[in-house]
Tab-separated table of C-alpha atoms in Angstrom:
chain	number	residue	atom	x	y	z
A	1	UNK	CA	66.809	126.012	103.510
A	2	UNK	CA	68.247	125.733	106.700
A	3	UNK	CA	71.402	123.162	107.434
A	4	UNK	CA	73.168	121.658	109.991
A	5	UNK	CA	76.736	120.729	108.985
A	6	UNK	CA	78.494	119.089	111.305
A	7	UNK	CA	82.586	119.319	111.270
A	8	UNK	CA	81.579	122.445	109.355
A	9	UNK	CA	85.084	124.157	110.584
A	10	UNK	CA	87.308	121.370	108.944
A	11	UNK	CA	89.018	121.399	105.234
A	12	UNK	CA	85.948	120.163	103.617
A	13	UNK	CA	83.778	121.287	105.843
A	14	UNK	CA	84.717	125.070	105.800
A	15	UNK	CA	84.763	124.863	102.033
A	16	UNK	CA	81.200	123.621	101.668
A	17	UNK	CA	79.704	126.116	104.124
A	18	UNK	CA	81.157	128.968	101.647
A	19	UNK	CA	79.551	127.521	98.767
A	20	UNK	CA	76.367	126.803	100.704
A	21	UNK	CA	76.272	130.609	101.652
A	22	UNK	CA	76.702	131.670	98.265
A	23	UNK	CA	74.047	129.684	97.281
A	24	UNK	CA	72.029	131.467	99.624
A	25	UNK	CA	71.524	128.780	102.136
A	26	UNK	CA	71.344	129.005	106.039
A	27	UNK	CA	73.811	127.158	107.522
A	28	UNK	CA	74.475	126.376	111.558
A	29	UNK	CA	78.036	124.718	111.896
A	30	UNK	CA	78.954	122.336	115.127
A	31	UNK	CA	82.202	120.876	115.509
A	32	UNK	CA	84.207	120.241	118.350
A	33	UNK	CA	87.268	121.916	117.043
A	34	UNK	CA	89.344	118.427	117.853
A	35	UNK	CA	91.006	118.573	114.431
A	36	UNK	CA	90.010	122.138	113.560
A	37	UNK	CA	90.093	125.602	113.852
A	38	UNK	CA	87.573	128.282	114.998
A	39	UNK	CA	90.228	130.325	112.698
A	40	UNK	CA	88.461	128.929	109.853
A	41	UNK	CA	85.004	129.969	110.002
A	42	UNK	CA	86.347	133.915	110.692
A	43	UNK	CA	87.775	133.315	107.039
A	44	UNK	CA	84.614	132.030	105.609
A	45	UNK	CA	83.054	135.176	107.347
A	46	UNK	CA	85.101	137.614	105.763
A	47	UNK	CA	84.947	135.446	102.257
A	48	UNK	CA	81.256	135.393	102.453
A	49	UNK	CA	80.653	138.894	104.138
A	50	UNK	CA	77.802	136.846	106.563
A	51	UNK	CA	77.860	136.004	109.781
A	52	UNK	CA	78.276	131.896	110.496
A	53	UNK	CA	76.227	130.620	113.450
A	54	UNK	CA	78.307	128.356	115.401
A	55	UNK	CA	77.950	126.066	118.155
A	56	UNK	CA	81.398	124.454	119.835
A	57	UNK	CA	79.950	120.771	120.429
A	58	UNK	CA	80.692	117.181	120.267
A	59	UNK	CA	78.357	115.674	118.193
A	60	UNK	CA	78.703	112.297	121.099
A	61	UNK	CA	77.225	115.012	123.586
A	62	UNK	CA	73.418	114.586	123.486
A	63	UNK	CA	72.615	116.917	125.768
A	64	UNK	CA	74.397	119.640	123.318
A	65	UNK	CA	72.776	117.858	120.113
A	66	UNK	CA	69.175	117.967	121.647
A	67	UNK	CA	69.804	121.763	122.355
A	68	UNK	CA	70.932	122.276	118.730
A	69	UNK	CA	67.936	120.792	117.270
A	70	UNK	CA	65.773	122.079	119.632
A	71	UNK	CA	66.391	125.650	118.759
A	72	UNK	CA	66.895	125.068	114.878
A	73	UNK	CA	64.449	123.748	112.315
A	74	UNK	CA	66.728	121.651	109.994
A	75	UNK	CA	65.760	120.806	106.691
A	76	UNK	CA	68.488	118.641	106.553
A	77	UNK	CA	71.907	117.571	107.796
A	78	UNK	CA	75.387	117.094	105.779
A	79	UNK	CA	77.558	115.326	108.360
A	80	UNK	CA	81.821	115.984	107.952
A	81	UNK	CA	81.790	115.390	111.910
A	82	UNK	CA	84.807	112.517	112.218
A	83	UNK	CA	88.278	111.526	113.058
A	84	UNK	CA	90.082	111.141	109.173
A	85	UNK	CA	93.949	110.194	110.054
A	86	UNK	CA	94.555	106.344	108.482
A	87	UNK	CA	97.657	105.584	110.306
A	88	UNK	CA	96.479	107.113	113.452
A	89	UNK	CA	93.088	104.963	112.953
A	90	UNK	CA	95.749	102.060	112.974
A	91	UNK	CA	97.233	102.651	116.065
A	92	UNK	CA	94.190	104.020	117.991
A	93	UNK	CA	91.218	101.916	116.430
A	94	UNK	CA	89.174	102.224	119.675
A	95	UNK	CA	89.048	105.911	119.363
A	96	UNK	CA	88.118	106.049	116.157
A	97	UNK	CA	85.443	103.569	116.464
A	98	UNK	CA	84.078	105.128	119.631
A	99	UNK	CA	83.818	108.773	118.087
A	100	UNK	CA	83.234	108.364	114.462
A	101	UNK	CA	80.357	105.730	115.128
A	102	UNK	CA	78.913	106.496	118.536
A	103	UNK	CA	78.783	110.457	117.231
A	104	UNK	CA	77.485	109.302	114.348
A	105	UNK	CA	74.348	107.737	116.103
A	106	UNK	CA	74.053	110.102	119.030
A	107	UNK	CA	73.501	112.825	115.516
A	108	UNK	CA	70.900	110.173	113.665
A	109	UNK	CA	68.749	109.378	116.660
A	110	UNK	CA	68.471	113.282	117.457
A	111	UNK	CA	67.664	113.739	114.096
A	112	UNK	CA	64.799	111.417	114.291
A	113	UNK	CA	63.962	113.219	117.040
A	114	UNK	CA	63.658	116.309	115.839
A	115	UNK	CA	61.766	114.963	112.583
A	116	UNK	CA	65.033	116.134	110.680
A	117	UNK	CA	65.110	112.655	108.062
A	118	UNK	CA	67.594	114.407	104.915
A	119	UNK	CA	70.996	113.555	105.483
A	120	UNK	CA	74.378	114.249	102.992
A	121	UNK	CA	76.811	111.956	104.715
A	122	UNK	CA	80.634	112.366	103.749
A	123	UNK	CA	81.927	108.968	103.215
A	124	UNK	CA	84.875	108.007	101.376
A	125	UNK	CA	86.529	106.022	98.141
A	126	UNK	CA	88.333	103.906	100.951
A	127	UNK	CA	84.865	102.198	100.638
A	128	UNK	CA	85.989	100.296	97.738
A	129	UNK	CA	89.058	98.986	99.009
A	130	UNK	CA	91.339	97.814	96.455
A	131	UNK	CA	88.657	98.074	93.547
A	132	UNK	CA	87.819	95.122	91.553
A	133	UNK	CA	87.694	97.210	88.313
A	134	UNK	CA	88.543	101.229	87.117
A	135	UNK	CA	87.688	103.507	86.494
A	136	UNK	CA	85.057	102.546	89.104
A	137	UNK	CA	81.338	103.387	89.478
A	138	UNK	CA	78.472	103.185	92.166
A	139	UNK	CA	78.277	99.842	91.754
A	140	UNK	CA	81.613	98.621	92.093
A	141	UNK	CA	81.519	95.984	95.018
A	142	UNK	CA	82.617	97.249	98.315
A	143	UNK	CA	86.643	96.001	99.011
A	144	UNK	CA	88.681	94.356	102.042
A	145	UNK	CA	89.140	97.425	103.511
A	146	UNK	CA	92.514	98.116	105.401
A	147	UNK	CA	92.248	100.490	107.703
A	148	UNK	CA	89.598	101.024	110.956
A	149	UNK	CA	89.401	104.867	109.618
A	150	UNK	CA	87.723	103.259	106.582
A	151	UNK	CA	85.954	100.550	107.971
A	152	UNK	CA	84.018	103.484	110.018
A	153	UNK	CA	82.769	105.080	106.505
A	154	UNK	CA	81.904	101.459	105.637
A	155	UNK	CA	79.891	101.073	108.765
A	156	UNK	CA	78.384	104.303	108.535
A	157	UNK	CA	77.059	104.197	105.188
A	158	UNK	CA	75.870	100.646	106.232
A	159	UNK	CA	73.667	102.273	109.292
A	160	UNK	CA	72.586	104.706	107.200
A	161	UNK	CA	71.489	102.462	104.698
A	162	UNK	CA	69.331	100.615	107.390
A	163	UNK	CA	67.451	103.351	108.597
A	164	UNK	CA	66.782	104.258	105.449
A	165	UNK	CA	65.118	100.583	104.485
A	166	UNK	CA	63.324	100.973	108.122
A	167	UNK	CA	62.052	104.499	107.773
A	168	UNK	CA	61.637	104.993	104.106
A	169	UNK	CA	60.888	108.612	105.332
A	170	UNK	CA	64.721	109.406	105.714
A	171	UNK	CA	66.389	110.150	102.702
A	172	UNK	CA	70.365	109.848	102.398
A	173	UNK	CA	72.895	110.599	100.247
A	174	UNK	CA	76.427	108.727	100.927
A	175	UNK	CA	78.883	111.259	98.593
A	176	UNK	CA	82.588	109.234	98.034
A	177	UNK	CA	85.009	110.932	97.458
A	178	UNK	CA	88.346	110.076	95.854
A	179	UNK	CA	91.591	112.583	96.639
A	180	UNK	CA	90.437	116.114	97.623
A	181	UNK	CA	93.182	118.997	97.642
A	182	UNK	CA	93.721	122.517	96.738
A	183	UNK	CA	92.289	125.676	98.722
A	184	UNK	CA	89.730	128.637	98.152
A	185	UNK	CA	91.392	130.956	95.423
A	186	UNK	CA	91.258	133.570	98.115
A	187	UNK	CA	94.414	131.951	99.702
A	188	UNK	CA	92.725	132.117	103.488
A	189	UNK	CA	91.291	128.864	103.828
A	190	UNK	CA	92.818	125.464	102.989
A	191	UNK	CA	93.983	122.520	104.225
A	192	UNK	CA	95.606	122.316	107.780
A	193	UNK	CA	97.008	118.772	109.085
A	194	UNK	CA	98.027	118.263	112.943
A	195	UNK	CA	101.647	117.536	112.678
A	196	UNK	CA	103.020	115.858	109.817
A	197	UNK	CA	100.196	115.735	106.876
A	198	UNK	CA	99.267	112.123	105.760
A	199	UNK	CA	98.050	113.411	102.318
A	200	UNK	CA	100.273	114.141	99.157
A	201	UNK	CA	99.785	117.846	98.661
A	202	UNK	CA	99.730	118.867	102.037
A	203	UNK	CA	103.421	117.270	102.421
A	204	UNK	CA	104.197	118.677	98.572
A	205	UNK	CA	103.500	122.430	99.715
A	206	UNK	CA	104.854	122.280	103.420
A	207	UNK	CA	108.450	120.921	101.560
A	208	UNK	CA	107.841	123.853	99.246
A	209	UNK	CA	107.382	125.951	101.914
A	210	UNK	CA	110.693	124.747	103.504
A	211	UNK	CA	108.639	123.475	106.581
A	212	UNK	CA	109.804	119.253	105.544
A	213	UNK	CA	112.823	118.550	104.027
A	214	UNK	CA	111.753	116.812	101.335
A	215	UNK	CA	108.845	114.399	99.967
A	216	UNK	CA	109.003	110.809	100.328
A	217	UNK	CA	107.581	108.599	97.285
A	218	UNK	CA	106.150	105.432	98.513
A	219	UNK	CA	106.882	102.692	96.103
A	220	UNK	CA	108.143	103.357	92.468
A	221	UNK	CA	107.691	99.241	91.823
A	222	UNK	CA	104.044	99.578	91.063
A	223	UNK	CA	102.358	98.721	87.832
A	224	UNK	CA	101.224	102.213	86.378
A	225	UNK	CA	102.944	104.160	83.707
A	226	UNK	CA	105.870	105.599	86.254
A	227	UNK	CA	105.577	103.000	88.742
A	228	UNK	CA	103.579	105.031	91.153
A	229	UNK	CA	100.204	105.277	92.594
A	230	UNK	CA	97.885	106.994	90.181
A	231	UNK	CA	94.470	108.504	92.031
A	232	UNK	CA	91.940	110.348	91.353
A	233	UNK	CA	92.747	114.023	92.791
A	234	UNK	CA	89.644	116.672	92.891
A	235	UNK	CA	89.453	120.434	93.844
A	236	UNK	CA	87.912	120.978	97.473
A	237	UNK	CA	85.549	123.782	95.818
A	238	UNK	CA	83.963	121.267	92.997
A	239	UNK	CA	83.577	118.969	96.052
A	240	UNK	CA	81.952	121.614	98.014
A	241	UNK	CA	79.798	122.190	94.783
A	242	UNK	CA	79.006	118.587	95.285
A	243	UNK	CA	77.149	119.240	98.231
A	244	UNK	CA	75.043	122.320	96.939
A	245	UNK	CA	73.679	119.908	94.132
A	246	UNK	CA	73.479	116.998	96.903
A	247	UNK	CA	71.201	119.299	98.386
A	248	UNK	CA	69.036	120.347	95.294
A	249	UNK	CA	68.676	116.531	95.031
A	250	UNK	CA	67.427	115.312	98.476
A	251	UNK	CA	64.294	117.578	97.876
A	252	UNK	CA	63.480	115.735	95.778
A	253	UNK	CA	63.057	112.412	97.767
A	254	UNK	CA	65.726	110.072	96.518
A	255	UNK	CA	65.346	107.619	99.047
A	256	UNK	CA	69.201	106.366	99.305
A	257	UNK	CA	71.425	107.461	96.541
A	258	UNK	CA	75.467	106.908	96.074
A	259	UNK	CA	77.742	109.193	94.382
A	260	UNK	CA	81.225	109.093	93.798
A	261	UNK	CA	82.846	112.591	93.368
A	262	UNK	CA	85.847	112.929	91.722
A	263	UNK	CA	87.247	113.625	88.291
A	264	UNK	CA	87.403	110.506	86.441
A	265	UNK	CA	91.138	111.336	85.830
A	266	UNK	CA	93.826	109.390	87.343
A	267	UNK	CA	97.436	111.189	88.437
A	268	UNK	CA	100.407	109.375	89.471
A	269	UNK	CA	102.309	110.674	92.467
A	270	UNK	CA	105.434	111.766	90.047
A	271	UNK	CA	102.455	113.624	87.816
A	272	UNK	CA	101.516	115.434	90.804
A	273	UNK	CA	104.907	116.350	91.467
A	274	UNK	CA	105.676	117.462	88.098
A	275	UNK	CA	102.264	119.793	87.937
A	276	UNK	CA	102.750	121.518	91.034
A	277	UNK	CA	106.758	122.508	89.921
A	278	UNK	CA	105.207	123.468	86.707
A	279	UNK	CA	102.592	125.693	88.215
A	280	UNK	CA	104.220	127.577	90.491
A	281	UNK	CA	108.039	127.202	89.730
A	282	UNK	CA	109.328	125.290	92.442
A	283	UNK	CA	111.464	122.661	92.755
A	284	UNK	CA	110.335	119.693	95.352
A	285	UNK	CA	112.826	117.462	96.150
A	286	UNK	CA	111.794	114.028	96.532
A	287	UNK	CA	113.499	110.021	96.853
A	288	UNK	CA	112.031	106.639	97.004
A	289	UNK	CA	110.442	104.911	100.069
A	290	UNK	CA	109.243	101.533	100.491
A	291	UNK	CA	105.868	101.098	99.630
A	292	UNK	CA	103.377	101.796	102.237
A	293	UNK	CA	101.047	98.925	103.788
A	294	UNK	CA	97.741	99.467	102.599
A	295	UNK	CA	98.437	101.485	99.261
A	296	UNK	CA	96.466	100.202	95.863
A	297	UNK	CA	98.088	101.058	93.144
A	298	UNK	CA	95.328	102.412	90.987
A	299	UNK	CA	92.059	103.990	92.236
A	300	UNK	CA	90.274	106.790	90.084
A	301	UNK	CA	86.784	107.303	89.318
A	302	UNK	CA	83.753	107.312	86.621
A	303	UNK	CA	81.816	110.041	87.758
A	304	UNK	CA	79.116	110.060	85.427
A	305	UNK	CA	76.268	109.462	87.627
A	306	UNK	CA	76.828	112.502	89.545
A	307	UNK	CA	77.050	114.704	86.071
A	308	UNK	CA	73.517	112.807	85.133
A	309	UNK	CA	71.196	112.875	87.849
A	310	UNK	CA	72.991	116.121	90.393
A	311	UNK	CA	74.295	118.375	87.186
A	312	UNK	CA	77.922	118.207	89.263
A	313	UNK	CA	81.063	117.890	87.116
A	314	UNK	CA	84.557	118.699	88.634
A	315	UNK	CA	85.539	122.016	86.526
A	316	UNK	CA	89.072	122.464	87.887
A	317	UNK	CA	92.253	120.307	86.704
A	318	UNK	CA	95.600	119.424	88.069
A	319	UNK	CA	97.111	122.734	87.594
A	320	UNK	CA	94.572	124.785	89.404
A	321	UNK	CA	94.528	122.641	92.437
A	322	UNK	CA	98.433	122.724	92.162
A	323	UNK	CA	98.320	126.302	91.870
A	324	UNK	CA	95.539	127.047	94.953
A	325	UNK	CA	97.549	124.703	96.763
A	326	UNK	CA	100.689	126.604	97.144
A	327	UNK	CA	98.946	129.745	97.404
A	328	UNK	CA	97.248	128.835	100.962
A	329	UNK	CA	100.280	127.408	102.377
A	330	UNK	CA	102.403	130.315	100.937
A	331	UNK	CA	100.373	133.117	103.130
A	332	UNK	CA	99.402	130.760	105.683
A	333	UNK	CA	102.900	128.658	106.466
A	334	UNK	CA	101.987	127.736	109.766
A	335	UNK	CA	98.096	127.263	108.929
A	336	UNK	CA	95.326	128.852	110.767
A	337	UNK	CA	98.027	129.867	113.789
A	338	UNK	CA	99.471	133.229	111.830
């Protein structure tokens, strides 16, 4: 098989094409390096001992995307390709809307183009808003949604959906995931926010790290067992795994089919905490903020449809994603820019 992954340099992204290589699948990456780094793809080169072919695009450029397709026969497409900050989605809606939509279509129609109808789209448990029941399945009924960063996952899967019902040619698969963290066990790739990370364990190892100060809780009022959010974190590898089996499924002509990926375990903030200290003996200090607009208190998974019809389970826990964690930001303090 030979895919196209779009974004394929980013946290996610990097970590699929590794397991994609292992599993003996051609890959092409394209990303436009916006929110990534080239950095990241020598590391999957030297992790995976093969070469990954790489094109520096925007997937809005058609001219690029038509060239891409042009020279590659894709059996199918697993799209990462997007803008992913919530607050800055909040304060710069128009951007996101402009570049995680109209790239999105500029990638579909070329696809059609090219006759390349398989698509693994990376969408997002933001989908479901504030959920009307957990743990929560496929067919939990979409949420208000409250942020534009979500509301373009919402969209896309919406357009993708479409085309599907149009073209029953195309098949899709819309993957949701809940909370991923941790890194490669190799240490040399992980996650690497602009600026001040938005996500727990990004914040949780730069502290550790002595980069920040000190963590900031948001909300201890809520009502969980320890009055703070509880979500459903998963390891970026079993998420990468995710894909592989994505892929093993779309061959087999699903049509449209929704998966949630996550563990079906729910962590509080203060649990999180408590299992990274645990794991690699170090204190994070941490106080009580407000809570933040926008935050649900409970939102984990059931991820038995995955397990049944892709033969995906998560296999790590808390204490290994704790424990990869730290050791990526512990050789890599400053990210990709050692």
């Amino acid at each position: 098989m030979n895919i196209l992954v779009t974004g394929g340099a980013g946290y996610i992204g990097s970590h699929t094409v590794v397991e994609l290589m292992k599993a003996g699948i051609d890959v092409v990456v394209v990303d436009n390096l916006v929110n990534s780094s080239k950095e990241s793809l020598k590391r999957v080169e030297a992790i995976t001992g093969k070469a990954v072919p790489f094109v520096e695009a925007d997937i809005r450029d058609r001219a690029a995307m038509k060239k891409i397709f042009a020279e590659n026969k894709f059996d199918a497409v697993i799209h990462f390709a997007g803008l992913k900050a919530v607050g800055e989605s909040v304060q710069k809606p128009l951007m996101y809307y402009e570049n995680n939509i109209s790239g999105s279509l500029v990638l579909f129609e070329e696809m059609a183009a090219a006759g390349c109808k398989n698509i693994i789209f990376s969408s997002s448990a933001t989908v479901y808003g504030d959920p009307a029941f957990v743990p929560i399945t496929e067919e939990c009924p979409k949420g208000k949604i409250t942020n534009p960063y979500g509301r373009t996952k919402d969209m896309l899967e919406q357009i993708l959906t479409d085309i599907q019902t149009a073209d029953p040619d195309w098949n899709v698969i819309l993957l949701r995931y809940f909370n991923p963290i941790g890194a490669h066990e190799s240490g040399t790739i992980g996650e690497n926010p602009n600026g001040i990370p938005n996500n727990l364990m990004p914040y949780i190892t730069q502290v550790a790290v002595g980069k920040l100060k000190e963590l900031g809780v948001f909300g201890n009022d809520y009502d969980t067992p320890d009055g703070t959010c509880i979500r459903d974190y998963i390891h970026v590898v079993d998420l990468a795994d995710g894909h592989v089996k994505a892929l093993n499924r779309i061959q087999q002509n699903p049509g449209l089919a929704i998966y949630n990926l996550g563990t079906g375990t729910g962590s509080s903030v203060l649990d999180v905490i408590h299992a990274f200290e645990e794991a690699n003996g170090v204190k994070i200090p941490f106080s009580f903020k407000p809570r933040r607009a926008g935050d649900v208190a409970v939102n984990y998974c059931d991820a038995a449809k995955a397990k049944k019809e892709l033969g995906w389970e998560a296999k790590f826990n808390l204490t290994d994603m704790c424990r990869d964690s730290w050791r990526w930001q512990k050789n890599n303090p400053n990210g990709y820019e050692d």
